[in-house]
PDB file of N, CA, C and O in Angstrom:
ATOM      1  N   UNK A   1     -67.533   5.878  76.184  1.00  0.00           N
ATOM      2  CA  UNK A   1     -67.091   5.510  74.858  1.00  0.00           C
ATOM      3  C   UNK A   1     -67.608   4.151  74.450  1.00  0.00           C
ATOM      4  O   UNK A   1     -68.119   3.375  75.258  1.00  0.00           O
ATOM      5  N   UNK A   2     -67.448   3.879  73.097  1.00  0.00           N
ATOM      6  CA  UNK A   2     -68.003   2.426  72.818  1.00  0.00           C
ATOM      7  C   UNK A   2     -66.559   1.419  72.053  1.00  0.00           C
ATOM      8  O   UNK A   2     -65.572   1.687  71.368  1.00  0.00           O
ATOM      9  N   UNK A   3     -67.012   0.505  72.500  1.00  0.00           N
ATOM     10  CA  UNK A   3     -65.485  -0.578  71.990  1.00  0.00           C
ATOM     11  C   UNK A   3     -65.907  -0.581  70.178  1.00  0.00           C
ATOM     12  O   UNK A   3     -67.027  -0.317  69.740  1.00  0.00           O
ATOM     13  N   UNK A   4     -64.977  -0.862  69.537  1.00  0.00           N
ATOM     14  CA  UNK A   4     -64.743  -0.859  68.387  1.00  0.00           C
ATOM     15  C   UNK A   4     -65.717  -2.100  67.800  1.00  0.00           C
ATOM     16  O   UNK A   4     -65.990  -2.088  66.600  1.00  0.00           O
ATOM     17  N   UNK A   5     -66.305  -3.311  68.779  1.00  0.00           N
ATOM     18  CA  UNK A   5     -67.359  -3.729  67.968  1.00  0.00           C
ATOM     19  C   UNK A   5     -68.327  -3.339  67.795  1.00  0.00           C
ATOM     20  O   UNK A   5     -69.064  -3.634  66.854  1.00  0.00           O
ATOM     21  N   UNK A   6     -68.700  -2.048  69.292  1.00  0.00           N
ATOM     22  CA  UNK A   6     -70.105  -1.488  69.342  1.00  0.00           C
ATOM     23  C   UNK A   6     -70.273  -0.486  68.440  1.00  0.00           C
ATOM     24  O   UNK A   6     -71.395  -0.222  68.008  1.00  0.00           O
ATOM     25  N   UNK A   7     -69.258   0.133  68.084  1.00  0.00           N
ATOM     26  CA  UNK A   7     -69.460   1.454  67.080  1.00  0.00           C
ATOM     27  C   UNK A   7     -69.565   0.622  65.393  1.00  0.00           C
ATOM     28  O   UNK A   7     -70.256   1.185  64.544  1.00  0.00           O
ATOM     29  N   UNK A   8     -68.912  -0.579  65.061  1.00  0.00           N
ATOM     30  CA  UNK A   8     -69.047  -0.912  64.251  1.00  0.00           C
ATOM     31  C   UNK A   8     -70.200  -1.868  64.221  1.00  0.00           C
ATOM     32  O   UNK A   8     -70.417  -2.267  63.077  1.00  0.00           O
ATOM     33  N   UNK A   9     -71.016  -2.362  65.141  1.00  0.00           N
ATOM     34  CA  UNK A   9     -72.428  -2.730  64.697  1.00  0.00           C
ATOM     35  C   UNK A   9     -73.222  -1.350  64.414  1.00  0.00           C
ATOM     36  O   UNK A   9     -73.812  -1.286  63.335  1.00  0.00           O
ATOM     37  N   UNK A  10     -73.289  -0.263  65.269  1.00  0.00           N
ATOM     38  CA  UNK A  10     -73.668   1.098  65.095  1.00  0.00           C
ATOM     39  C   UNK A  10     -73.616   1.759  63.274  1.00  0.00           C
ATOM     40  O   UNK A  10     -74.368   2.329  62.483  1.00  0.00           O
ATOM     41  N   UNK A  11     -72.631   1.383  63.316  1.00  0.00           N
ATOM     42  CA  UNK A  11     -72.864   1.883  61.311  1.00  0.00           C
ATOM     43  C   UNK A  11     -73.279   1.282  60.935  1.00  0.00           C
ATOM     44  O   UNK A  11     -74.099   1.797  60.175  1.00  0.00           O
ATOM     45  N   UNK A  12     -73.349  -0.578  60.890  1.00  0.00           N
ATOM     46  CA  UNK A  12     -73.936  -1.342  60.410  1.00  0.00           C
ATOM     47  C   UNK A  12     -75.348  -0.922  60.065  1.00  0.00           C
ATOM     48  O   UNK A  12     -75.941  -0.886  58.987  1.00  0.00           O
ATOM     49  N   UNK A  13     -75.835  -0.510  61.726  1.00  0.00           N
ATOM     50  CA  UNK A  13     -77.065  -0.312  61.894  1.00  0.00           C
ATOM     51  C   UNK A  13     -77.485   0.602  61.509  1.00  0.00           C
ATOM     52  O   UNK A  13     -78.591   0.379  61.017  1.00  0.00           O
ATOM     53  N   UNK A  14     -76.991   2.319  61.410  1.00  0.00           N
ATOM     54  CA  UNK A  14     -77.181   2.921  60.884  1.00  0.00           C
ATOM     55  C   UNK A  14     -77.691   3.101  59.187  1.00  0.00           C
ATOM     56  O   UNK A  14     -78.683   3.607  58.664  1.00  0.00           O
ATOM     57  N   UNK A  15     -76.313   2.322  58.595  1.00  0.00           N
ATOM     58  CA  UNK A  15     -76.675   1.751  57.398  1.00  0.00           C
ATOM     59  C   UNK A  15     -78.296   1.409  56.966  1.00  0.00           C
ATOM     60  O   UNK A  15     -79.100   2.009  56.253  1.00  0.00           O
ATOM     61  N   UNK A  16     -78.351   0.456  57.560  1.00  0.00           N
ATOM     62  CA  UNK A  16     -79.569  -0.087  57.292  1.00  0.00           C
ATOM     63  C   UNK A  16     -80.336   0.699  57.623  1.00  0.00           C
ATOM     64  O   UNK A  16     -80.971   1.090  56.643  1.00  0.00           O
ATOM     65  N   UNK A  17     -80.610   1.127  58.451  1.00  0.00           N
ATOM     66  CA  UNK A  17     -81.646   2.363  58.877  1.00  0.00           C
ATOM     67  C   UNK A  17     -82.125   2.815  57.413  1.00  0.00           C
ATOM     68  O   UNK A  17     -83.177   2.560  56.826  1.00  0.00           O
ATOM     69  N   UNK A  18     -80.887   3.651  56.971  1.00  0.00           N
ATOM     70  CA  UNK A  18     -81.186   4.590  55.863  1.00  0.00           C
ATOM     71  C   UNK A  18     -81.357   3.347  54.510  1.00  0.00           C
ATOM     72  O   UNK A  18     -81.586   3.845  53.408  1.00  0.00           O
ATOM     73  N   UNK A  19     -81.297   2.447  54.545  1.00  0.00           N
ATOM     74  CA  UNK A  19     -81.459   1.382  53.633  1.00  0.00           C
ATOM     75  C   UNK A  19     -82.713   1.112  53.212  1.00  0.00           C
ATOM     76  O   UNK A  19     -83.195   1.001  52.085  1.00  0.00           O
ATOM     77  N   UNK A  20     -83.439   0.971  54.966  1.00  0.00           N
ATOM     78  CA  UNK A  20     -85.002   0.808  54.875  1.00  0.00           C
ATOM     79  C   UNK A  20     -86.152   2.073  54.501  1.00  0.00           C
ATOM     80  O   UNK A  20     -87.253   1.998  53.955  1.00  0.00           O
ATOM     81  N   UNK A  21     -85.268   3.437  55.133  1.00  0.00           N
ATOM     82  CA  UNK A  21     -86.279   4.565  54.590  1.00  0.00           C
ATOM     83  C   UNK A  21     -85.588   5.027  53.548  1.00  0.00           C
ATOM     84  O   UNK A  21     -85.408   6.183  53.933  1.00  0.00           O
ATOM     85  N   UNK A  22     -85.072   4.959  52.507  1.00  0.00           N
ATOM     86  CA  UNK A  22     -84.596   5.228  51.165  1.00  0.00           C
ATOM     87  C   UNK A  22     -85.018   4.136  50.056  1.00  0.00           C
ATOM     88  O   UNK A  22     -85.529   4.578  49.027  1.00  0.00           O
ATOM     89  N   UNK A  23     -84.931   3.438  50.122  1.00  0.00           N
ATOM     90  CA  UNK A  23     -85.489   2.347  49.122  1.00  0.00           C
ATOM     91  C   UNK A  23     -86.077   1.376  48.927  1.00  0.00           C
ATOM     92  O   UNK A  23     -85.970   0.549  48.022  1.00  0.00           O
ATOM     93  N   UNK A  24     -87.290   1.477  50.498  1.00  0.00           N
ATOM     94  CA  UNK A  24     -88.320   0.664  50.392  1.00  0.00           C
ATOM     95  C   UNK A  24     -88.005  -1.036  50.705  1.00  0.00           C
ATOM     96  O   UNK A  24     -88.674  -1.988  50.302  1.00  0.00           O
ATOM     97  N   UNK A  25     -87.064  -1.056  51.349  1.00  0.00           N
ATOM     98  CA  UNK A  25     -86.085  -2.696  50.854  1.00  0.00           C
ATOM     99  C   UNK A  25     -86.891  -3.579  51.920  1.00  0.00           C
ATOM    100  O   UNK A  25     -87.342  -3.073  52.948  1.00  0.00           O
ATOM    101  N   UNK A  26     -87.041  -4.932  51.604  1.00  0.00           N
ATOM    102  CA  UNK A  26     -87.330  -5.661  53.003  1.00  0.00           C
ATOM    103  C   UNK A  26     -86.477  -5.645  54.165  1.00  0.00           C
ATOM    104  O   UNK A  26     -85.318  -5.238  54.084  1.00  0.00           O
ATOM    105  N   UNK A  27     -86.910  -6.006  55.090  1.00  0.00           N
ATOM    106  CA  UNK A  27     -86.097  -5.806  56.178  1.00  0.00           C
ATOM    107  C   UNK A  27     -84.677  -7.086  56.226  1.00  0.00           C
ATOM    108  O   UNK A  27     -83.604  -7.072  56.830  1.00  0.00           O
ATOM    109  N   UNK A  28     -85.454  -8.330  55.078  1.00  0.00           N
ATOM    110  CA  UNK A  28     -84.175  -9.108  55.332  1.00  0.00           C
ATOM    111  C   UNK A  28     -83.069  -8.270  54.344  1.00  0.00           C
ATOM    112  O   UNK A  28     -81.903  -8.147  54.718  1.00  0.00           O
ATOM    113  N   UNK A  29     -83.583  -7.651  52.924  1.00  0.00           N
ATOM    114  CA  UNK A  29     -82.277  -7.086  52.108  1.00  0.00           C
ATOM    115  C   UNK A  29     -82.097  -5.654  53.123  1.00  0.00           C
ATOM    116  O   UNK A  29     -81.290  -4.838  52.677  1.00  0.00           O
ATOM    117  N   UNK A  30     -82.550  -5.411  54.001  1.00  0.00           N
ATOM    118  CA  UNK A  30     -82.083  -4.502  54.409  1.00  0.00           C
ATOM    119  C   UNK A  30     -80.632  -4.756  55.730  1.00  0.00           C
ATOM    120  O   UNK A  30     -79.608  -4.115  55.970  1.00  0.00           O
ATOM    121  N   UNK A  31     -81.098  -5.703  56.174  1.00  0.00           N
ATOM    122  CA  UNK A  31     -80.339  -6.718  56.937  1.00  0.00           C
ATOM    123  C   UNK A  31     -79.054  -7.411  56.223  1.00  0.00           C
ATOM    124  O   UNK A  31     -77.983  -7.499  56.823  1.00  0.00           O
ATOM    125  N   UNK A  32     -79.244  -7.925  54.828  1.00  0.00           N
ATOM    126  CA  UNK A  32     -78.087  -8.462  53.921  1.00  0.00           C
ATOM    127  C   UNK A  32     -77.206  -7.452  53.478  1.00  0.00           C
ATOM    128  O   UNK A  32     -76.027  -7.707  53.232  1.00  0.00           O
ATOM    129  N   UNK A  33     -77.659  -6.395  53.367  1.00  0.00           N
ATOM    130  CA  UNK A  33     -76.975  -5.381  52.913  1.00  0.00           C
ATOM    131  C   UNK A  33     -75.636  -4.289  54.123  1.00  0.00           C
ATOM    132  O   UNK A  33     -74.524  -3.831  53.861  1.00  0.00           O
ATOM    133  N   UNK A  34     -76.369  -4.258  55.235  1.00  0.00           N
ATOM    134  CA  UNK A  34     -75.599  -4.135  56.378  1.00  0.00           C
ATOM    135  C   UNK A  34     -74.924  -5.448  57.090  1.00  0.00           C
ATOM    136  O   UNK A  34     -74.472  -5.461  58.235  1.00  0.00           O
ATOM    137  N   UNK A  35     -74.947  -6.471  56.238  1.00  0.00           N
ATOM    138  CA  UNK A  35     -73.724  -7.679  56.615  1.00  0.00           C
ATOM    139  C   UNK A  35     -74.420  -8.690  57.847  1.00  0.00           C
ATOM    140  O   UNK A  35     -73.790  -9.576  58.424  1.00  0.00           O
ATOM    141  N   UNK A  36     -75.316  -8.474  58.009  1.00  0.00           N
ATOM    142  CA  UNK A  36     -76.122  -9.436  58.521  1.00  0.00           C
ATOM    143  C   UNK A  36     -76.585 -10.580  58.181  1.00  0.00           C
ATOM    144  O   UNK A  36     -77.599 -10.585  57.483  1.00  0.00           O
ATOM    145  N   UNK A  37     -75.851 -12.107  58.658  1.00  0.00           N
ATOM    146  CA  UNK A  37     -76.542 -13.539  58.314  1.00  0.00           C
ATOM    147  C   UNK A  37     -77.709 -13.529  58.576  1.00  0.00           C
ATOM    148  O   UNK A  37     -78.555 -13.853  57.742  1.00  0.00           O
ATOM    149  N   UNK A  38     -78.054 -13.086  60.016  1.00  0.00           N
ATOM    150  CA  UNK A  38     -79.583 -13.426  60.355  1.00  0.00           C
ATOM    151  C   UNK A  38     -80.464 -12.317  60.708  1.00  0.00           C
ATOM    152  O   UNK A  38     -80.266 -11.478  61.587  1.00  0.00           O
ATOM    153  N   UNK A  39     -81.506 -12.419  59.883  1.00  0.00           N
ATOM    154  CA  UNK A  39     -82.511 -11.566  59.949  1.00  0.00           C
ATOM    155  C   UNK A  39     -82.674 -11.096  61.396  1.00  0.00           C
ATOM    156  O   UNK A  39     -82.490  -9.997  61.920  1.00  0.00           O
ATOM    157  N   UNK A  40     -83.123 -12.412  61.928  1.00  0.00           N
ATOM    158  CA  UNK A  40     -83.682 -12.197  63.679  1.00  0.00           C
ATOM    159  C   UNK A  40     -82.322 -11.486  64.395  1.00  0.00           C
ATOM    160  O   UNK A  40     -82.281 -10.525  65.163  1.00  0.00           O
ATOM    161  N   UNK A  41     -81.358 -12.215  63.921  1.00  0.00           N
ATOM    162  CA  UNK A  41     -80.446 -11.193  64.777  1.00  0.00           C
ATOM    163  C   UNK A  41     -80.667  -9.908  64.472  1.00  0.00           C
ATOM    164  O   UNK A  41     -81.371  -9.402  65.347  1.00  0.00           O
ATOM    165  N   UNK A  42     -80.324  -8.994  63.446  1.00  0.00           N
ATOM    166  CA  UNK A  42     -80.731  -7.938  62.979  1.00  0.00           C
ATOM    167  C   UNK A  42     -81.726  -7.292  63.547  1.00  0.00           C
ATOM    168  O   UNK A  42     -81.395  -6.231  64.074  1.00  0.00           O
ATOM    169  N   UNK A  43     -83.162  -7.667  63.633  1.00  0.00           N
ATOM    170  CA  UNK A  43     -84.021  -7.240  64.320  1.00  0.00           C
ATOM    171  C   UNK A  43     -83.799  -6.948  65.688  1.00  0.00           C
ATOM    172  O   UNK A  43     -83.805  -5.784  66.088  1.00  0.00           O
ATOM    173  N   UNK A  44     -83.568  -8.089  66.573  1.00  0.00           N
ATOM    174  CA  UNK A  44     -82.628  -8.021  67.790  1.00  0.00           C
ATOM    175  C   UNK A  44     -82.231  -6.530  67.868  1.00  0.00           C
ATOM    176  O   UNK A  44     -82.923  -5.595  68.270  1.00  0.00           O
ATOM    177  N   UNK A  45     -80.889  -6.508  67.368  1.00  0.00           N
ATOM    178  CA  UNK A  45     -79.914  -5.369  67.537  1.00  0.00           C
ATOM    179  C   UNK A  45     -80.583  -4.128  66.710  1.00  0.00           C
ATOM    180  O   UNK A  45     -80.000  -3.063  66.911  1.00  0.00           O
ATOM    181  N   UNK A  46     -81.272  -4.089  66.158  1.00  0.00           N
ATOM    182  CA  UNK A  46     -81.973  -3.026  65.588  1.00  0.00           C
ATOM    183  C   UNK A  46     -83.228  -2.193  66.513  1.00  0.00           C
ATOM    184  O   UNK A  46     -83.379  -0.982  66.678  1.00  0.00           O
ATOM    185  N   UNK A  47     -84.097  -3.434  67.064  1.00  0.00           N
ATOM    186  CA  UNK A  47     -84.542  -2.960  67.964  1.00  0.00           C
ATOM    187  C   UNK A  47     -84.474  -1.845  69.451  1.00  0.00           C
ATOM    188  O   UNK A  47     -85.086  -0.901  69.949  1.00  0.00           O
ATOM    189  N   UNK A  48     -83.191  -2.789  69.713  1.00  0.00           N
ATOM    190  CA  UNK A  48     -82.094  -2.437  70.901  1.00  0.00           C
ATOM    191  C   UNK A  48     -81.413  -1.172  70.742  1.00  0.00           C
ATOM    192  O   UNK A  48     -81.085  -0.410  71.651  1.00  0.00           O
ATOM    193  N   UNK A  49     -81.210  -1.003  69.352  1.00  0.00           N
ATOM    194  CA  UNK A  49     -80.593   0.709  69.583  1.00  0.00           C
ATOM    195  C   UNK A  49     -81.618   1.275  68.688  1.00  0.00           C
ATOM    196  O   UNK A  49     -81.066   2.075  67.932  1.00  0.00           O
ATOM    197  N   UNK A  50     -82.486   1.216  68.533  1.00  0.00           N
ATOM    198  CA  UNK A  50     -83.811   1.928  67.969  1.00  0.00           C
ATOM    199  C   UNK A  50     -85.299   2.563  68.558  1.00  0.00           C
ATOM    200  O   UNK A  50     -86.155   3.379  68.219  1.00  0.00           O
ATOM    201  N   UNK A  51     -85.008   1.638  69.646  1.00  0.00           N
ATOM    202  CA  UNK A  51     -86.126   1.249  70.452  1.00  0.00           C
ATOM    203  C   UNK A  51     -87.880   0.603  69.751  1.00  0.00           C
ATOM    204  O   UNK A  51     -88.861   0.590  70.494  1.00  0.00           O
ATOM    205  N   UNK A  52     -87.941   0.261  68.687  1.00  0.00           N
ATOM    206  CA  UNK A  52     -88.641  -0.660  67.595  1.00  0.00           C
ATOM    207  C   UNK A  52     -88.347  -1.391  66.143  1.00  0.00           C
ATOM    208  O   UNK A  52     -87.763  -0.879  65.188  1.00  0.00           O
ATOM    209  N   UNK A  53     -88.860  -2.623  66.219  1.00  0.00           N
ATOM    210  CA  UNK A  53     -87.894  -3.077  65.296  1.00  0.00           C
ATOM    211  C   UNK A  53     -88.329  -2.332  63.831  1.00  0.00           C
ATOM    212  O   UNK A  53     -88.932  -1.305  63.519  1.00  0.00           O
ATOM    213  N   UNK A  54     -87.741  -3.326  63.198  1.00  0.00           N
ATOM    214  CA  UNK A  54     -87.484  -2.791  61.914  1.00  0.00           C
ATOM    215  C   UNK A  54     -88.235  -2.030  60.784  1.00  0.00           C
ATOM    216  O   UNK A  54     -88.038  -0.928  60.272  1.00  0.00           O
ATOM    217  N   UNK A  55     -89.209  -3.049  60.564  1.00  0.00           N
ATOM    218  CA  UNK A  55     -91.117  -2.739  60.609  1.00  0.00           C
ATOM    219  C   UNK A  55     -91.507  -1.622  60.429  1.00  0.00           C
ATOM    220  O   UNK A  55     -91.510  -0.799  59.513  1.00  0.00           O
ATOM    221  N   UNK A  56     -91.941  -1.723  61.733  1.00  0.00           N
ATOM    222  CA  UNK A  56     -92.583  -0.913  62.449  1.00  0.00           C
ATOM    223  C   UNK A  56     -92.165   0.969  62.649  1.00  0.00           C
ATOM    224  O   UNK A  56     -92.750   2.014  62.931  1.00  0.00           O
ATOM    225  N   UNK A  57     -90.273   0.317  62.154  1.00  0.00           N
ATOM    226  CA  UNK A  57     -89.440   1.889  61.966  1.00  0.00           C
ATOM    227  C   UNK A  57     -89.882   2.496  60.837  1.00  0.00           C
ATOM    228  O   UNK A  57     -90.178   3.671  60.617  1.00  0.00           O
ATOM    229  N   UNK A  58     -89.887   1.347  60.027  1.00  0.00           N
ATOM    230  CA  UNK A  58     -90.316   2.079  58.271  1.00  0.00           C
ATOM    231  C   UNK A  58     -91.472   2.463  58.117  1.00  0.00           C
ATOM    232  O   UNK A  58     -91.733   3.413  57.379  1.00  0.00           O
ATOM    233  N   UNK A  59     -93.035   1.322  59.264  1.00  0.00           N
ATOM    234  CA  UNK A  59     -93.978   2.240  58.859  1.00  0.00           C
ATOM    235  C   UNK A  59     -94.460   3.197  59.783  1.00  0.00           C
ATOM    236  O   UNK A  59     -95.638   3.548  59.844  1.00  0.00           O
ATOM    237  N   UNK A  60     -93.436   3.670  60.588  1.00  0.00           N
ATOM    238  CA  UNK A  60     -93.707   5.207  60.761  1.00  0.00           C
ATOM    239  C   UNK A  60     -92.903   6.156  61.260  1.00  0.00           C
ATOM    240  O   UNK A  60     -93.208   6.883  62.205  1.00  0.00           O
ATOM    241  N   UNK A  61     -91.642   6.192  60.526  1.00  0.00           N
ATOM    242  CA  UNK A  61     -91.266   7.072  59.829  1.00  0.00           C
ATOM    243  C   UNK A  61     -90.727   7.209  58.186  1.00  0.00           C
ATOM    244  O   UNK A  61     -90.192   8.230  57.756  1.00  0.00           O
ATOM    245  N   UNK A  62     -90.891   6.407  57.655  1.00  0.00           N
ATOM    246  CA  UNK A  62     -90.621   6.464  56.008  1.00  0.00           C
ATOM    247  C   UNK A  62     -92.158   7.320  55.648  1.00  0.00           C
ATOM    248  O   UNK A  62     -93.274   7.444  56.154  1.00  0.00           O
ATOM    249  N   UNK A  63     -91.354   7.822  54.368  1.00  0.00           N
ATOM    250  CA  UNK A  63     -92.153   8.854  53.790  1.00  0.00           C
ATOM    251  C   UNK A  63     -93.012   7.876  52.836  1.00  0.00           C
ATOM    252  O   UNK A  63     -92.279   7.021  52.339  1.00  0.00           O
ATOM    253  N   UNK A  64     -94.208   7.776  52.486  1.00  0.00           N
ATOM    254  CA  UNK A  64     -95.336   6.860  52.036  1.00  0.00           C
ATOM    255  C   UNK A  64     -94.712   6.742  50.198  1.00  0.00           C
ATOM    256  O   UNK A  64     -94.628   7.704  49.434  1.00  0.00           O
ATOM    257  N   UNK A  65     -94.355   5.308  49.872  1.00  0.00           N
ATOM    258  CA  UNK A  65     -94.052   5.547  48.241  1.00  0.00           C
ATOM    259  C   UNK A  65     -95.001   5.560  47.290  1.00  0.00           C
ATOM    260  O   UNK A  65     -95.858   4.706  47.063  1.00  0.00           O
ATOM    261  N   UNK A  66     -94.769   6.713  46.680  1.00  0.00           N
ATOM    262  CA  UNK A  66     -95.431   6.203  45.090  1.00  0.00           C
ATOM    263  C   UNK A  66     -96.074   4.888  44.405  1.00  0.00           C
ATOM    264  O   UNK A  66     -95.135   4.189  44.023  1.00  0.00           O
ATOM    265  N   UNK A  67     -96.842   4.513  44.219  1.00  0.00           N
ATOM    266  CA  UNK A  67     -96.899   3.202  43.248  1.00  0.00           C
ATOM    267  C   UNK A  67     -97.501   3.259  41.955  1.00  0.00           C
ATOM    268  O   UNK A  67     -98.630   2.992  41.544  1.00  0.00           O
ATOM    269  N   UNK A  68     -96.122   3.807  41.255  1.00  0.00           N
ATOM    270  CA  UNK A  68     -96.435   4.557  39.509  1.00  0.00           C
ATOM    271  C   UNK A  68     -97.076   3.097  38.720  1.00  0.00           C
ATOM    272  O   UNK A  68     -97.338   3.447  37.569  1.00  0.00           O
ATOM    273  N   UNK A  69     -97.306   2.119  38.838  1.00  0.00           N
ATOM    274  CA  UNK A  69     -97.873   1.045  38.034  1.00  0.00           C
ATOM    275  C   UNK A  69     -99.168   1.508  37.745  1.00  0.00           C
ATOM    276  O   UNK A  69     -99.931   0.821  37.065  1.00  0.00           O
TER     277      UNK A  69
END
């Protein structure tokens, strides 16, 4: 089982996950948005239950966007 801080960094993280492949966001608003002060931390713990950071998640698995301009 996981203690109640680990499951609640876990949604955090989750969160963001779907933050970064849904709307293109930087990794720091993707990080601000799941309640994260620090970027690097974020990365950190993103890495750690991801097994790559943040990056590197979006560019390869996010679906390639549009650029209607």
């Amino acid at each position: 089982g996981q203690s109640p801080l680990q499951y609640r960094k876990q949604v955090r993280l989750d969160r963001a996950r779907q933050h970064l492949l849904t709307s293109n966001a930087s990794v720091a608003r993707a990080a601000e948005a799941a309640g994260y002060a620090s970027t690097s931390h974020f990365t950190r713990d993103f890495k750690s239950a991801f097994g790559m950071a943040p990056r590197q998640y979006t560019e390869t698995l996010a679906p390639p966007h549009q650029n209607d301009t």
